[in-house]
Amino acid sequence: VNLDKPSASSSFHKCSEEAPKQEAVKTDDVRGLKRKSLHENSFSPMQRFRKRHLSVTLLCDQTWCEMKSVYNLLKPHIKRKEMQHTEVQIGQEIHLSRELEIQDVVPVDIRTREDGEAVKLLNMLHMIPLLEAGQRVREFPVFGVQEGVFIMGVIDELMYNQKGELVLNELKTRRQNSLPSSAQDKVNCFQIEYFHQGSNGPIGTRVAPFDEAQIRGELQGYLSYWTGQREPKGVDIEEAWKCRSCLYEEICEWRKNRFTVSDQQAAHSSSHL
Ligand code: SF4
């Protein structure tokens, strides 16, 4: 489920009047961060980052490393610099071509954020009867409130199987023509089918069983950071390998503190052998 990707089915075109507003938010964010030490305990991350909702994509990123999700918001220029635009673009094109296989895309000019949300609702209302009639639908918008936090996303593909069960199919595009590691799979367990970007062909499908109690438990843990109930966490020592390919390896306070403490503990233990 992905909110951050542009919704191809609604083809939102933000009007130019919105740009200064976005800029103002960014500027406020920066000021907010400079004041962070003074206000750290008085604002939740939802408030500090001026978020009205969370996207499912953000929650999935958080399962890889929560600290990295926070740095993505604190240091957007680093993320932008490192982002492979061609890969993102290829991924979006694959999503769009799959959508066009089964439904038309009609461009809609919108003027306000509310217009954009209204188009999502219209898309949803249009797709529900198709789904109930046994057809598969793609790019299905979803939203809801969990633990008091408004969450939004887009499901890549939805259909009923022959047993009458609702099947959610999520498409992930990959540079490598192979299925991902179990650590990456854990991230995608919130989501699911793998496509190779080079050949535009399927790599494989992994089925993620839906365990409501487990998903709810994990979600509560993730949301407790956003609602200000705890500090953000980086990876555990067993997953320190993730830091080697992380954009924030050089600046990450968690990594510095955590691994310095671990090194000291290791030195202390060996001195007692
Ligand atoms: Fe997370 Fe490691 Fe990156 Fe820090 S360096 S943000 S702990 S992956």
mmCIF file of C-alpha atoms and ligand atoms in Angstrom:
data_model
loop_
_atom_site.group_PDB
_atom_site.id
_atom_site.type_symbol
_atom_site.label_atom_id
_atom_site.label_comp_id
_atom_site.label_asym_id
_atom_site.label_seq_id
_atom_site.Cartn_x
_atom_site.Cartn_y
_atom_site.Cartn_z
ATOM 1 C CA VAL A 1 0.000 0.000 0.000
ATOM 2 C CA ASN A 2 1.500 3.267 -1.046
ATOM 3 C CA LEU A 3 0.345 6.781 -0.511
ATOM 4 C CA ASP A 4 3.517 8.580 -1.475
ATOM 5 C CA LYS A 5 3.511 7.473 -5.065
ATOM 6 C CA PRO A 6 1.406 9.693 -7.360
ATOM 7 C CA SER A 7 -2.063 8.246 -7.820
ATOM 8 C CA ALA A 8 -2.125 7.353 -11.493
ATOM 9 C CA SER A 9 -5.829 6.641 -11.494
ATOM 10 C CA SER A 10 -6.776 10.111 -10.370
ATOM 11 C CA SER A 11 -3.921 11.863 -12.156
ATOM 12 C CA PHE A 12 -3.787 14.648 -9.630
ATOM 13 C CA HIS A 13 -2.339 17.850 -10.977
ATOM 14 C CA LYS A 14 -1.524 20.196 -8.174
ATOM 15 C CA CYS A 15 -2.090 23.790 -9.121
ATOM 16 C CA SER A 16 0.813 26.211 -8.891
ATOM 17 C CA GLU A 17 -0.891 28.131 -6.029
ATOM 18 C CA GLU A 18 -0.041 25.239 -3.738
ATOM 19 C CA ALA A 19 3.707 25.540 -4.145
ATOM 20 C CA PRO A 20 4.228 28.469 -1.706
ATOM 21 C CA LYS A 21 2.224 26.604 0.929
ATOM 22 C CA GLN A 22 4.489 23.564 0.604
ATOM 23 C CA GLU A 23 7.538 25.815 0.828
ATOM 24 C CA ALA A 24 6.163 27.459 3.960
ATOM 25 C CA VAL A 25 5.671 24.078 5.582
ATOM 26 C CA LYS A 26 9.253 23.083 4.773
ATOM 27 C CA THR A 27 10.571 26.345 6.220
ATOM 28 C CA ASP A 28 8.486 25.866 9.346
ATOM 29 C CA ASP A 29 9.830 22.344 9.649
ATOM 30 C CA VAL A 30 13.375 23.633 9.609
ATOM 31 C CA ARG A 31 12.567 26.269 12.216
ATOM 32 C CA GLY A 32 10.766 23.607 14.201
ATOM 33 C CA LEU A 33 13.856 21.435 14.147
ATOM 34 C CA LYS A 34 16.070 24.283 15.328
ATOM 35 C CA ARG A 35 13.728 24.732 18.279
ATOM 36 C CA LYS A 36 13.574 20.990 18.777
ATOM 37 C CA SER A 37 15.702 20.859 21.894
ATOM 38 C CA LEU A 38 13.460 23.404 23.630
ATOM 39 C CA HIS A 39 10.188 21.794 22.628
ATOM 40 C CA GLU A 40 11.222 18.193 22.298
ATOM 41 C CA ASN A 41 8.922 16.979 25.034
ATOM 42 C CA SER A 42 5.962 19.197 24.318
ATOM 43 C CA PHE A 43 5.183 18.062 20.771
ATOM 44 C CA SER A 44 4.622 14.613 19.418
ATOM 45 C CA PRO A 45 6.420 13.713 16.147
ATOM 46 C CA MET A 46 3.040 14.000 14.392
ATOM 47 C CA GLN A 47 2.886 17.618 15.522
ATOM 48 C CA ARG A 48 6.586 18.330 15.087
ATOM 49 C CA PHE A 49 6.576 17.128 11.482
ATOM 50 C CA ARG A 50 3.154 18.725 10.879
ATOM 51 C CA LYS A 51 1.578 15.494 9.794
ATOM 52 C CA ARG A 52 -2.180 15.244 9.559
ATOM 53 C CA HIS A 53 -1.939 11.585 8.626
ATOM 54 C CA LEU A 54 0.631 8.818 8.139
ATOM 55 C CA SER A 55 1.044 6.882 4.911
ATOM 56 C CA VAL A 56 1.276 3.104 4.853
ATOM 57 C CA THR A 57 4.570 3.517 2.972
ATOM 58 C CA LEU A 58 6.025 5.432 5.896
ATOM 59 C CA LEU A 59 4.930 2.720 8.322
ATOM 60 C CA CYS A 60 6.545 0.080 6.074
ATOM 61 C CA ASP A 61 9.801 2.064 5.998
ATOM 62 C CA GLN A 62 9.648 2.177 9.782
ATOM 63 C CA THR A 63 9.796 -1.630 9.939
ATOM 64 C CA TRP A 64 13.250 -1.484 8.268
ATOM 65 C CA CYS A 65 14.668 1.118 10.646
ATOM 66 C CA GLU A 66 12.607 3.644 12.570
ATOM 67 C CA MET A 67 15.562 5.984 12.989
ATOM 68 C CA LYS A 68 16.027 6.028 9.217
ATOM 69 C CA SER A 69 12.373 7.052 8.728
ATOM 70 C CA VAL A 70 12.962 9.919 11.124
ATOM 71 C CA TYR A 71 16.152 10.993 9.318
ATOM 72 C CA ASN A 72 14.229 10.908 6.016
ATOM 73 C CA LEU A 73 12.038 13.635 7.494
ATOM 74 C CA LEU A 74 14.813 15.515 9.274
ATOM 75 C CA LYS A 75 17.262 15.457 6.322
ATOM 76 C CA PRO A 76 15.153 15.364 3.137
ATOM 77 C CA HIS A 77 18.022 16.852 1.087
ATOM 78 C CA ILE A 78 20.190 13.782 1.795
ATOM 79 C CA LYS A 79 17.383 11.447 0.775
ATOM 80 C CA ARG A 80 16.691 13.422 -2.419
ATOM 81 C CA LYS A 81 20.367 13.447 -3.387
ATOM 82 C CA GLU A 82 20.692 9.705 -3.055
ATOM 83 C CA MET A 83 17.370 8.778 -4.616
ATOM 84 C CA GLN A 84 17.625 7.005 -7.961
ATOM 85 C CA HIS A 85 15.025 8.951 -9.964
ATOM 86 C CA THR A 86 15.170 6.554 -12.912
ATOM 87 C CA GLU A 87 14.337 3.640 -10.639
ATOM 88 C CA VAL A 88 11.435 5.515 -9.080
ATOM 89 C CA GLN A 89 10.239 6.523 -12.548
ATOM 90 C CA ILE A 90 10.479 2.960 -13.893
ATOM 91 C CA GLY A 91 8.555 1.707 -10.869
ATOM 92 C CA GLN A 92 5.820 4.280 -11.465
ATOM 93 C CA GLU A 93 5.624 3.373 -15.173
ATOM 94 C CA ILE A 94 5.224 -0.325 -14.345
ATOM 95 C CA HIS A 95 2.449 0.512 -11.892
ATOM 96 C CA LEU A 96 0.707 2.698 -14.468
ATOM 97 C CA SER A 97 0.949 0.129 -17.288
ATOM 98 C CA ARG A 98 -0.523 -2.533 -14.970
ATOM 99 C CA GLU A 99 -3.346 -0.203 -14.047
ATOM 100 C CA LEU A 100 -4.072 0.579 -17.705
ATOM 101 C CA GLU A 101 -4.412 -3.155 -18.407
ATOM 102 C CA ILE A 102 -7.748 -3.177 -16.602
ATOM 103 C CA GLN A 103 -8.978 0.394 -16.196
ATOM 104 C CA ASP A 104 -8.877 3.751 -17.932
ATOM 105 C CA VAL A 105 -7.145 6.749 -16.437
ATOM 106 C CA VAL A 106 -8.921 10.071 -16.832
ATOM 107 C CA PRO A 107 -6.935 13.225 -15.954
ATOM 108 C CA VAL A 108 -8.795 15.487 -13.517
ATOM 109 C CA ASP A 109 -7.670 19.059 -12.871
ATOM 110 C CA ILE A 110 -7.864 19.907 -9.193
ATOM 111 C CA ARG A 111 -7.413 23.198 -7.381
ATOM 112 C CA THR A 112 -7.328 22.301 -3.696
ATOM 113 C CA ARG A 113 -6.177 19.466 -1.469
ATOM 114 C CA GLU A 114 -9.848 18.750 -0.775
ATOM 115 C CA ASP A 115 -10.443 18.277 -4.519
ATOM 116 C CA GLY A 116 -7.718 15.668 -4.534
ATOM 117 C CA GLU A 117 -9.244 13.804 -1.579
ATOM 118 C CA ALA A 118 -12.686 13.977 -3.254
ATOM 119 C CA VAL A 119 -11.275 12.370 -6.410
ATOM 120 C CA LYS A 120 -9.857 9.537 -4.299
ATOM 121 C CA LEU A 121 -13.290 8.965 -2.740
ATOM 122 C CA LEU A 122 -14.943 8.974 -6.182
ATOM 123 C CA ASN A 123 -12.382 6.424 -7.393
ATOM 124 C CA MET A 124 -13.181 4.258 -4.406
ATOM 125 C CA LEU A 125 -16.964 4.511 -4.909
ATOM 126 C CA HIS A 126 -16.503 3.671 -8.588
ATOM 127 C CA MET A 127 -14.388 0.585 -7.847
ATOM 128 C CA ILE A 128 -16.452 -1.006 -5.042
ATOM 129 C CA PRO A 129 -19.304 -2.222 -7.354
ATOM 130 C CA LEU A 130 -16.713 -3.620 -9.789
ATOM 131 C CA LEU A 131 -15.026 -5.497 -6.961
ATOM 132 C CA GLU A 132 -18.342 -6.837 -5.671
ATOM 133 C CA ALA A 133 -19.186 -7.989 -9.219
ATOM 134 C CA GLY A 134 -16.086 -10.210 -9.158
ATOM 135 C CA GLN A 135 -13.692 -7.989 -11.094
ATOM 136 C CA ARG A 136 -10.170 -7.110 -9.981
ATOM 137 C CA VAL A 137 -9.477 -3.450 -9.295
ATOM 138 C CA ARG A 138 -6.142 -1.656 -9.131
ATOM 139 C CA GLU A 139 -4.882 1.460 -7.316
ATOM 140 C CA PHE A 140 -7.675 1.290 -4.745
ATOM 141 C CA PRO A 141 -7.509 4.158 -2.195
ATOM 142 C CA VAL A 142 -7.949 3.233 1.487
ATOM 143 C CA PHE A 143 -7.969 5.171 4.746
ATOM 144 C CA GLY A 144 -8.818 4.683 8.394
ATOM 145 C CA VAL A 145 -8.008 5.599 11.970
ATOM 146 C CA GLN A 146 -5.771 3.365 14.099
ATOM 147 C CA GLU A 147 -4.773 4.250 17.662
ATOM 148 C CA GLY A 148 -6.134 7.737 17.023
ATOM 149 C CA VAL A 149 -3.896 8.274 13.980
ATOM 150 C CA PHE A 150 -5.360 8.820 10.513
ATOM 151 C CA ILE A 151 -3.671 6.468 8.020
ATOM 152 C CA MET A 152 -3.976 6.541 4.221
ATOM 153 C CA GLY A 153 -2.764 4.305 1.451
ATOM 154 C CA VAL A 154 -3.400 2.853 -1.990
ATOM 155 C CA ILE A 155 -3.795 -0.906 -2.590
ATOM 156 C CA ASP A 156 -2.209 -2.024 -5.858
ATOM 157 C CA GLU A 157 -4.699 -4.765 -6.618
ATOM 158 C CA LEU A 158 -7.785 -6.149 -4.888
ATOM 159 C CA MET A 159 -10.098 -9.027 -5.844
ATOM 160 C CA TYR A 160 -12.182 -11.874 -4.428
ATOM 161 C CA ASN A 161 -10.887 -15.404 -4.972
ATOM 162 C CA GLN A 162 -13.063 -18.431 -5.685
ATOM 163 C CA LYS A 163 -13.519 -19.074 -1.951
ATOM 164 C CA GLY A 164 -14.970 -15.577 -1.550
ATOM 165 C CA GLU A 165 -11.877 -14.312 0.322
ATOM 166 C CA LEU A 166 -10.622 -10.821 -0.363
ATOM 167 C CA VAL A 167 -7.108 -11.021 -1.847
ATOM 168 C CA LEU A 168 -4.810 -8.012 -1.665
ATOM 169 C CA ASN A 169 -1.959 -7.987 -4.157
ATOM 170 C CA GLU A 170 0.907 -5.524 -3.792
ATOM 171 C CA LEU A 171 3.403 -4.990 -6.566
ATOM 172 C CA LYS A 172 7.004 -4.247 -5.623
ATOM 173 C CA THR A 173 9.475 -3.406 -8.374
ATOM 174 C CA ARG A 174 13.126 -4.412 -7.956
ATOM 175 C CA ARG A 175 16.376 -3.661 -9.739
ATOM 176 C CA GLN A 176 17.655 -7.182 -9.063
ATOM 177 C CA ASN A 177 15.989 -10.031 -10.901
ATOM 178 C CA SER A 178 15.607 -12.027 -7.686
ATOM 179 C CA LEU A 179 13.316 -12.205 -4.687
ATOM 180 C CA PRO A 180 14.355 -10.067 -1.713
ATOM 181 C CA SER A 181 16.009 -11.144 1.518
ATOM 182 C CA SER A 182 13.916 -12.107 4.517
ATOM 183 C CA ALA A 183 14.663 -8.691 6.131
ATOM 184 C CA GLN A 184 13.247 -6.872 3.075
ATOM 185 C CA ASP A 185 10.365 -9.318 2.991
ATOM 186 C CA LYS A 186 9.491 -8.319 6.544
ATOM 187 C CA VAL A 187 9.087 -4.718 5.350
ATOM 188 C CA ASN A 188 6.915 -5.886 2.472
ATOM 189 C CA CYS A 189 4.807 -8.124 4.724
ATOM 190 C CA PHE A 190 2.739 -5.045 5.384
ATOM 191 C CA GLN A 191 2.391 -4.966 1.560
ATOM 192 C CA ILE A 192 3.250 -8.108 -1.099
ATOM 193 C CA GLU A 193 4.301 -9.670 -6.089
ATOM 194 C CA TYR A 194 7.811 -8.715 -7.212
ATOM 195 C CA PHE A 195 8.531 -7.246 -10.647
ATOM 196 C CA HIS A 196 11.931 -6.823 -12.302
ATOM 197 C CA GLN A 197 12.514 -3.237 -13.474
ATOM 198 C CA GLY A 198 14.922 -4.209 -16.285
ATOM 199 C CA SER A 199 12.758 -6.766 -18.063
ATOM 200 C CA ASN A 200 9.396 -5.482 -16.811
ATOM 201 C CA GLY A 201 8.536 -9.078 -16.018
ATOM 202 C CA PRO A 202 7.455 -10.880 -12.846
ATOM 203 C CA ILE A 203 10.151 -12.278 -10.527
ATOM 204 C CA GLY A 204 7.861 -14.111 -8.184
ATOM 205 C CA THR A 205 5.122 -13.909 -5.603
ATOM 206 C CA ARG A 206 5.355 -14.334 -1.862
ATOM 207 C CA VAL A 207 2.243 -14.909 0.183
ATOM 208 C CA ALA A 208 2.045 -13.077 3.488
ATOM 209 C CA PRO A 209 -0.527 -14.611 5.828
ATOM 210 C CA PHE A 210 -2.670 -12.008 7.570
ATOM 211 C CA ASP A 211 -2.332 -12.273 11.341
ATOM 212 C CA GLU A 212 -4.496 -9.499 12.697
ATOM 213 C CA ALA A 213 -3.262 -9.712 16.287
ATOM 214 C CA GLN A 214 0.376 -9.573 15.204
ATOM 215 C CA ILE A 215 -0.157 -6.716 12.732
ATOM 216 C CA ARG A 216 -2.136 -4.719 15.296
ATOM 217 C CA GLY A 217 0.554 -5.269 17.919
ATOM 218 C CA GLU A 218 3.311 -4.120 15.563
ATOM 219 C CA LEU A 219 1.254 -1.151 14.438
ATOM 220 C CA GLN A 220 0.670 -0.048 18.027
ATOM 221 C CA GLY A 221 4.425 -0.172 18.579
ATOM 222 C CA TYR A 222 5.148 1.951 15.488
ATOM 223 C CA LEU A 223 2.398 4.464 16.248
ATOM 224 C CA SER A 224 3.557 4.898 19.832
ATOM 225 C CA TYR A 225 6.563 6.780 18.414
ATOM 226 C CA TRP A 226 4.430 9.061 16.222
ATOM 227 C CA THR A 227 2.089 9.903 19.090
ATOM 228 C CA GLY A 228 5.012 10.882 21.320
ATOM 229 C CA GLN A 229 4.941 7.965 23.749
ATOM 230 C CA ARG A 230 8.587 7.073 23.211
ATOM 231 C CA GLU A 231 11.832 8.076 21.494
ATOM 232 C CA PRO A 232 12.729 6.678 18.033
ATOM 233 C CA LYS A 233 14.809 3.498 17.840
ATOM 234 C CA GLY A 234 17.484 2.414 15.380
ATOM 235 C CA VAL A 235 18.351 -1.141 14.429
ATOM 236 C CA ASP A 236 19.365 -3.773 16.979
ATOM 237 C CA ILE A 237 22.969 -4.946 17.040
ATOM 238 C CA GLU A 238 22.002 -8.136 15.153
ATOM 239 C CA GLU A 239 20.833 -5.985 12.254
ATOM 240 C CA ALA A 240 23.799 -3.605 12.272
ATOM 241 C CA TRP A 241 24.509 -4.719 8.687
ATOM 242 C CA LYS A 242 21.633 -2.464 7.626
ATOM 243 C CA CYS A 243 23.711 0.562 8.642
ATOM 244 C CA ARG A 244 26.393 -0.215 6.063
ATOM 245 C CA SER A 245 24.074 0.731 3.191
ATOM 246 C CA CYS A 246 22.280 3.508 5.050
ATOM 247 C CA LEU A 247 22.387 7.121 3.810
ATOM 248 C CA TYR A 248 22.682 8.327 7.389
ATOM 249 C CA GLU A 249 25.461 6.040 8.561
ATOM 250 C CA GLU A 250 27.873 8.958 9.100
ATOM 251 C CA ILE A 251 25.510 11.116 11.129
ATOM 252 C CA CYS A 252 23.299 8.616 12.909
ATOM 253 C CA GLU A 253 23.350 9.264 16.645
ATOM 254 C CA TRP A 254 21.724 5.923 17.400
ATOM 255 C CA ARG A 255 24.460 4.065 15.568
ATOM 256 C CA LYS A 256 27.195 6.059 17.304
ATOM 257 C CA ASN A 257 25.759 5.619 20.793
ATOM 258 C CA ARG A 258 24.512 2.084 20.414
ATOM 259 C CA PHE A 259 27.614 0.617 18.889
ATOM 260 C CA THR A 260 30.009 2.540 21.143
ATOM 261 C CA VAL A 261 28.185 1.119 24.154
ATOM 262 C CA SER A 262 28.310 -2.361 22.594
ATOM 263 C CA ASP A 263 32.044 -2.054 21.928
ATOM 264 C CA GLN A 264 32.599 -0.954 25.542
ATOM 265 C CA GLN A 265 30.523 -3.867 26.812
ATOM 266 C CA ALA A 266 32.511 -6.280 24.634
ATOM 267 C CA ALA A 267 35.822 -4.833 25.895
ATOM 268 C CA HIS A 268 34.562 -5.026 29.504
ATOM 269 C CA SER A 269 33.529 -8.682 29.071
ATOM 270 C CA SER A 270 36.811 -9.712 27.483
ATOM 271 C CA SER A 271 38.787 -8.039 30.282
ATOM 272 C CA HIS A 272 37.009 -10.360 32.755
ATOM 273 C CA LEU A 273 37.816 -13.548 30.849
HETATM 274 FE FE1 SF4 B 1 19.099 3.085 11.160
HETATM 275 FE FE2 SF4 B 1 21.628 2.268 11.112
HETATM 276 FE FE3 SF4 B 1 20.751 4.057 9.346
HETATM 277 FE FE4 SF4 B 1 21.059 4.729 11.898
HETATM 278 S S1 SF4 B 1 22.695 4.135 10.480
HETATM 279 S S2 SF4 B 1 19.354 5.256 10.596
HETATM 280 S S3 SF4 B 1 20.456 2.838 12.953
HETATM 281 S S4 SF4 B 1 20.077 1.925 9.540
#
